[in-house]
Coordinates of C-alpha atoms and ligand atoms in Angstrom, one line a residue:
X1 CA -77.8 -92.0 84.9
X2 CA -80.7 -94.4 84.8
X3 CA -79.8 -97.7 83.1
X4 CA -82.6 -100.1 84.3
X5 CA -86.3 -100.0 84.2
X6 CA -86.7 -100.1 88.0
X7 CA -84.9 -96.8 88.3
X8 CA -87.4 -95.0 86.0
X9 CA -90.1 -92.8 87.5
X10 CA -93.0 -95.2 88.5
X11 CA -95.5 -94.2 85.8
X12 CA -92.9 -94.6 83.1
X13 CA -91.6 -98.0 84.5
X14 CA -95.3 -99.2 84.5
X15 CA -95.6 -98.3 80.8
X16 CA -92.8 -100.7 79.7
X17 CA -94.2 -103.5 77.6
X18 CA -93.0 -107.1 77.7
X19 CA -91.4 -106.8 74.2
X20 CA -89.5 -103.6 75.4
X21 CA -88.3 -105.4 78.6
X22 CA -87.0 -108.3 76.5
X23 CA -85.2 -106.0 74.1
X24 CA -83.6 -103.9 76.9
X25 CA -82.3 -107.1 78.5
X26 CA -80.7 -108.1 75.2
X27 CA -78.9 -104.8 74.5
X28 CA -77.0 -104.6 77.8
X29 CA -74.1 -106.5 76.2
X30 CA -71.0 -104.9 74.8
X31 CA -71.0 -103.2 71.4
X32 CA -74.7 -102.4 71.5
X33 CA -76.0 -98.9 72.1
X34 CA -77.0 -99.2 75.8
X35 CA -80.2 -98.0 77.5
X36 CA -79.3 -94.9 79.5
X37 CA -81.2 -91.8 80.3
X38 CA -80.8 -89.0 82.9
X39 CA -83.3 -88.6 85.6
X40 CA -84.1 -85.1 84.3
X41 CA -84.9 -86.3 80.8
X42 CA -86.8 -89.3 82.1
X43 CA -89.0 -87.0 84.1
X44 CA -89.8 -85.0 81.0
X45 CA -91.2 -88.1 79.3
X46 CA -94.8 -89.2 79.5
X47 CA -95.7 -92.9 79.9
X48 CA -97.4 -93.2 76.5
X49 CA -95.3 -95.4 74.1
X50 CA -95.5 -92.8 71.4
X51 CA -94.5 -89.9 73.6
X52 CA -91.8 -87.9 71.6
X53 CA -89.5 -87.7 74.6
X54 CA -89.9 -91.3 75.6
X55 CA -89.2 -92.6 72.1
X56 CA -85.9 -90.8 71.8
X57 CA -84.3 -92.7 74.6
X58 CA -86.4 -95.8 75.0
X59 CA -85.0 -98.9 73.2
X60 CA -87.5 -100.1 70.6
X61 CA -87.5 -103.7 69.4
X62 CA -87.7 -102.3 65.8
X63 CA -84.0 -101.5 66.2
X64 CA -83.4 -105.1 65.3
X65 CA -84.7 -104.6 61.8
X66 CA -81.7 -103.6 59.8
X67 CA -82.8 -102.0 56.5
X68 CA -80.7 -102.7 53.4
X69 CA -79.5 -99.2 53.1
X70 CA -78.0 -99.1 56.6
X71 CA -74.3 -98.2 57.0
X72 CA -72.2 -98.8 60.1
X73 CA -70.4 -95.5 59.4
X74 CA -73.2 -93.5 57.7
X75 CA -71.2 -90.3 57.3
X76 CA -68.1 -92.1 56.0
X77 CA -66.1 -90.5 58.8
X78 CA -63.4 -93.1 58.7
X79 CA -62.4 -91.8 55.2
X80 CA -61.5 -88.5 56.7
X81 CA -59.5 -89.7 59.7
X82 CA -56.5 -87.4 60.0
X83 CA -55.3 -88.6 63.4
X84 CA -56.8 -90.9 66.0
X85 CA -60.1 -89.3 66.9
X86 CA -59.6 -86.4 64.5
X87 CA -61.8 -86.1 61.4
X88 CA -60.9 -83.6 58.7
X89 CA -63.5 -83.5 56.0
X90 CA -64.0 -79.8 55.3
X91 CA -61.0 -77.6 54.6
X92 CA -61.4 -75.1 57.4
X93 CA -62.8 -77.2 60.2
X94 CA -62.1 -80.5 61.9
X95 CA -64.0 -82.7 64.3
X96 CA -62.5 -84.2 67.5
X97 CA -64.2 -87.3 69.0
X98 CA -63.5 -86.4 72.6
X99 CA -65.0 -89.5 74.2
X100 CA -67.7 -92.1 73.7
X101 CA -70.1 -91.5 76.5
X102 CA -73.2 -89.4 76.6
X103 CA -75.4 -88.5 79.6
X104 CA -78.0 -90.7 77.9
X105 CA -78.3 -92.4 74.5
X106 CA -80.5 -91.2 71.7
X107 CA -81.9 -94.2 69.9
X108 CA -81.5 -92.4 66.5
X109 CA -77.7 -91.8 67.1
X110 CA -75.8 -92.0 63.8
X111 CA -72.6 -93.0 65.7
X112 CA -74.4 -95.8 67.4
X113 CA -72.2 -98.6 66.0
X114 CA -68.7 -97.3 66.9
X115 CA -69.8 -95.1 69.7
X116 CA -69.5 -97.8 72.4
X117 CA -70.1 -96.0 75.6
X118 CA -66.8 -97.4 76.8
X119 CA -64.5 -95.2 74.7
X120 CA -62.9 -93.1 77.4
X121 CA -62.3 -89.4 77.3
X122 CA -59.3 -88.5 75.3
X123 CA -56.0 -88.6 77.3
X124 CA -53.1 -86.1 76.9
X125 CA -51.2 -88.8 75.1
X126 CA -53.9 -89.6 72.6
X127 CA -54.4 -85.9 71.9
X128 CA -50.8 -85.4 70.8
X129 CA -51.1 -86.6 67.2
X130 CA -54.3 -84.5 66.8
X131 CA -52.5 -81.4 68.1
X132 CA -49.5 -82.1 65.8
X133 CA -51.9 -82.2 62.9
X134 CA -53.7 -79.0 63.9
X135 CA -50.3 -77.3 64.2
X136 CA -49.3 -78.0 60.6
X137 CA -52.8 -77.3 59.2
X138 CA -53.3 -73.5 59.7
X139 CA -56.2 -73.7 57.2
X140 CA -58.3 -75.3 60.0
X141 CA -60.0 -72.4 61.7
X142 CA -62.4 -74.3 63.8
X143 CA -62.6 -77.5 65.8
X144 CA -65.8 -79.3 66.7
X145 CA -65.4 -81.0 70.0
X146 CA -67.8 -83.8 69.8
X147 CA -68.1 -87.5 70.7
X148 CA -70.1 -88.8 72.6
X149 CA -70.8 -85.7 74.7
X150 CA -67.7 -83.8 75.7
X151 CA -69.6 -82.2 78.7
X152 CA -69.8 -85.6 80.4
X153 CA -66.2 -85.1 81.3
X154 CA -65.4 -83.1 84.4
X155 CA -64.4 -79.5 84.2
X156 CA -60.7 -80.2 84.9
X157 CA -60.4 -82.5 81.9
X158 CA -62.3 -80.1 79.7
X159 CA -60.0 -77.2 80.8
X160 CA -57.0 -79.4 80.0
X161 CA -58.4 -80.3 76.6
X162 CA -59.4 -76.7 75.6
X163 CA -56.1 -75.3 76.9
X164 CA -54.1 -77.8 74.8
X165 CA -56.1 -76.9 71.7
X166 CA -55.6 -73.2 72.4
X167 CA -51.9 -73.5 73.1
X168 CA -51.4 -75.2 69.8
X169 CA -53.6 -72.9 67.8
X170 CA -54.4 -69.6 69.6
X171 CA -57.1 -68.3 67.4
X172 CA -58.9 -71.6 66.9
X173 CA -62.7 -71.4 67.2
X174 CA -64.0 -74.1 69.6
X175 CA -67.5 -75.5 68.7
X176 CA -68.6 -77.7 71.6
X177 CA -71.3 -80.2 70.5
X178 CA -73.5 -81.4 73.4
X179 CA -76.9 -82.5 74.4
X180 CA -76.3 -82.0 78.2
X181 CA -78.1 -78.6 78.4
X182 CA -81.3 -80.5 77.7
X183 CA -80.6 -83.9 79.1
X184 CA -78.8 -82.9 82.3
X185 CA -79.1 -79.1 82.7
X186 CA -77.8 -79.2 86.3
X187 CA -74.4 -80.1 84.9
X188 CA -74.3 -76.6 83.4
X189 CA -73.6 -74.8 86.6
X190 CA -72.1 -71.3 86.8
X191 CA -68.6 -72.8 87.1
X192 CA -69.1 -74.5 83.7
X193 CA -70.3 -71.3 82.1
X194 CA -67.3 -69.5 83.4
X195 CA -65.0 -72.2 82.1
X196 CA -66.6 -72.0 78.6
X197 CA -66.5 -68.3 78.7
X198 CA -62.8 -68.4 79.4
X199 CA -62.1 -70.2 76.1
X200 CA -63.9 -67.8 73.8
X201 CA -64.1 -67.8 70.8
X202 CA -66.3 -70.7 71.7
X203 CA -69.7 -71.7 70.6
X204 CA -72.1 -74.3 71.9
X205 CA -74.0 -76.5 69.4
X206 CA -76.9 -78.2 71.2
X207 CA -79.0 -81.1 69.9
X208 CA -82.7 -80.5 70.6
X209 CA -85.6 -82.2 68.8
X210 CA -88.8 -81.1 70.6
X211 CA -90.0 -78.0 72.4
X212 CA -90.6 -80.0 75.5
X213 CA -86.9 -80.6 75.8
X214 CA -86.5 -76.9 76.4
X215 CA -87.8 -77.2 80.0
X216 CA -87.4 -74.3 82.4
X217 CA -84.0 -75.0 83.8
X218 CA -82.6 -75.8 80.3
X219 CA -83.8 -72.4 79.1
X220 CA -82.2 -70.7 82.1
X221 CA -78.8 -72.3 81.6
X222 CA -78.8 -71.7 77.9
X223 CA -79.9 -68.1 78.3
X224 CA -77.0 -67.7 80.8
X225 CA -74.5 -69.0 78.2
X226 CA -75.8 -66.5 75.7
X227 CA -75.5 -63.8 78.4
X228 CA -71.9 -64.9 79.0
X229 CA -71.1 -64.3 75.4
X230 CA -71.3 -67.9 74.3
X231 CA -73.5 -68.1 71.2
X232 CA -75.7 -71.2 71.2
X233 CA -76.7 -73.0 67.9
X234 CA -79.3 -75.7 67.8
X235 CA -79.2 -78.9 65.7
X236 CA -82.4 -80.9 65.2
X237 CA -82.9 -84.3 63.6
X238 CA -86.2 -84.7 61.7
X239 CA -87.7 -87.8 63.3
X240 CA -90.8 -89.7 62.4
X241 CA -93.5 -89.6 65.1
X242 CA -91.4 -87.1 67.2
X243 CA -91.2 -83.8 65.3
X244 CA -92.4 -84.6 61.7
X245 CA -94.9 -81.8 61.8
X246 CA -94.3 -78.2 60.7
X247 CA -96.3 -76.8 63.6
X248 CA -94.3 -78.7 66.2
X249 CA -91.0 -77.7 64.6
X250 CA -92.2 -74.1 64.5
X251 CA -93.0 -74.3 68.2
X252 CA -89.5 -75.6 68.9
X253 CA -87.7 -72.9 66.8
X254 CA -89.9 -70.2 68.3
X255 CA -88.9 -71.4 71.8
X256 CA -85.3 -71.3 70.7
X257 CA -85.6 -67.7 69.5
X258 CA -87.4 -66.7 72.7
X259 CA -84.4 -68.1 74.7
X260 CA -81.8 -66.5 72.4
X261 CA -80.7 -69.6 70.6
X262 CA -80.1 -69.9 66.9
X263 CA -81.6 -72.8 65.0
X264 CA -78.8 -74.0 62.8
X265 CA -79.5 -77.4 61.1
X266 CA -82.5 -79.6 60.6
X267 CA -81.0 -82.9 59.6
X268 CA -82.6 -85.6 57.4
X269 CA -81.9 -88.9 59.2
X270 CA -78.6 -90.6 58.6
X271 CA -78.7 -94.3 57.5
X272 CA -77.4 -95.8 60.8
X273 CA -78.5 -99.4 61.4
X274 CA -81.7 -99.9 63.4
X275 CA -83.0 -96.4 62.9
X276 CA -85.2 -96.8 59.9
X277 CA -88.4 -96.5 62.0
X278 CA -87.4 -92.9 62.7
X279 CA -86.9 -92.0 59.0
X280 CA -89.2 -89.4 57.4
X281 CA -89.2 -90.0 53.7
X282 CA -87.3 -87.2 51.9
X283 CA -90.2 -85.9 49.8
X284 CA -92.3 -85.6 53.0
X285 CA -89.4 -83.8 54.7
X286 CA -89.2 -81.3 51.8
X287 CA -93.0 -80.7 52.2
X288 CA -92.6 -80.2 55.9
X289 CA -89.7 -77.7 55.4
X290 CA -91.7 -75.8 52.7
X291 CA -94.6 -75.4 55.2
X292 CA -92.2 -74.5 58.0
X293 CA -90.8 -71.6 56.0
X294 CA -94.2 -70.0 56.0
X295 CA -94.6 -70.4 59.8
X296 CA -91.3 -68.9 61.1
X297 CA -89.1 -65.9 60.6
X298 CA -85.8 -66.3 58.8
X299 CA -84.0 -66.0 62.2
X300 CA -85.6 -69.1 63.4
X301 CA -85.4 -71.2 60.3
X302 CA -82.5 -73.8 60.3
X303 CA -81.0 -75.1 57.1
X304 CA -82.6 -78.5 56.1
X305 CA -79.6 -80.7 55.3
X306 CA -78.4 -84.2 54.7
X307 CA -75.0 -85.8 55.3
X308 CA -74.6 -87.7 52.1
X309 CA -74.4 -91.4 52.9
X310 CA -70.9 -92.7 52.8
X311 CA -69.0 -89.5 53.1
X312 CA -70.2 -87.1 50.4
X313 CA -70.5 -84.3 53.0
X314 CA -73.4 -82.1 53.9
X315 CA -75.8 -80.8 51.3
X316 CA -78.7 -78.4 51.7
X317 CA -82.0 -79.9 50.8
X318 CA -84.5 -77.9 48.7
X319 CA -87.4 -78.6 46.3
X320 CA -85.1 -78.9 43.3
X321 CA -82.6 -81.3 44.9
X322 CA -84.2 -84.5 43.5
X323 CA -82.9 -84.9 40.0
X324 CA -84.3 -88.4 39.4
X325 CA -85.0 -91.8 40.8
X326 CA -83.6 -95.2 40.1
X327 CA -83.7 -98.8 41.3
X328 CA -80.8 -100.4 43.1
X329 CA -80.3 -103.9 44.5
X330 CA -81.2 -102.5 48.0
X331 CA -84.4 -100.7 46.7
X332 CA -85.4 -97.4 45.0
X333 CA -83.2 -94.3 45.6
X334 CA -83.5 -90.7 44.7
X335 CA -80.6 -89.1 42.7
X336 CA -79.6 -85.9 44.4
X337 CA -77.4 -83.3 42.6
X338 CA -75.2 -81.1 44.7
X339 CA -74.0 -77.6 43.7
X340 CA -71.1 -79.2 41.7
X341 CA -73.7 -81.3 39.7
X342 CA -72.3 -84.4 41.3
X343 CA -74.9 -87.1 41.7
X344 CA -75.6 -88.8 45.0
X345 CA -78.1 -91.4 46.2
X346 CA -80.6 -91.4 49.1
X347 CA -83.3 -94.0 49.7
X348 CA -86.9 -93.1 48.6
Ligands
PLP1 C1 -71.0 -81.4 60.1 C2 -69.5 -81.5 60.2 C3 -68.7 -80.4 60.3 C4 -69.3 -79.0 60.4 O1 -70.0 -78.6 59.3 P1 -70.8 -77.2 59.3 O2 -71.5 -77.2 58.0 O3 -69.8 -76.1 59.5 O4 -71.7 -77.3 60.5 C5 -67.4 -80.6 60.3 N1 -66.8 -81.8 60.2 C6 -67.6 -82.9 60.1 C7 -66.9 -84.2 59.9 C8 -68.9 -82.8 60.1 O5 -69.7 -83.9 59.9

């Protein structure tokens, strides 16, 4: 893991501005989302400051501007905490926060406040209450193993975790949420694929935002997962200056289809603090999605969705979603109506 400017590839290190240097020095303290990137991901970046790969991991002084809508827990996950590290929001699926660390940190992370890279991988002791909860909630058919990135743990720990989940609930579907196949594809060796295969039904959910992230080795390891009977779903975050263009998104989703991966969600940005410079306004996002639909087959089209700020859950975004607009003390918001006609708010 690269955590300082001198470890970056020389051209990239030379592209660092004085403001960026100052900001990086400032965030190395505790409780801030640290600067960290894998050598593989850094090598994919070009030295221009607006490069879509560089911007995803490079700390930006604009992160210090906290917009009035920012929420420390933008998805309201704390409201659905069923056991330590276990979030049960939707009836038939639950989410386990396996650990806080990732192979590198995305600057748009929605868990950037609590995440703290220091939260260790879950121990057998900490897992007990989650297992006890799963045992008495047979309606949970699926567990999302998330974090942090669970694949930062070694294979022995992963095996232990998956085995415990399976012993408690034999049929449980495991959904492993990771960015490692694109940030550190060499971690996904054949031993890891075999491990994942052993715990089927298991699906991988991979976070990918730009077609350049699907470099040759990433395509190869993801294709081998698919060959091994591990379906791979792709989650993308709509990000200003990175992929807010229907042609770029179509290129990414075509690359996914060519590799055997299924685009799953295109997310409207969550309201995490210090990420406002990444936000594509909702109306513009809807226009991008409309155009995208004309560029790509249904197989390659993810659902455009928003996690409603504060814990309202996921809703699909479509042209009729905006029911109105109003002024709040934080600024103007759209009123969004979900399928139950419940009204929610999202900044204009
Ligand atoms: C997104 C999410 C899920 C999974 O939802 P799907 O629509 O099935 O992808 C489950 N639990 C939580 C807390 C989530 O945020």
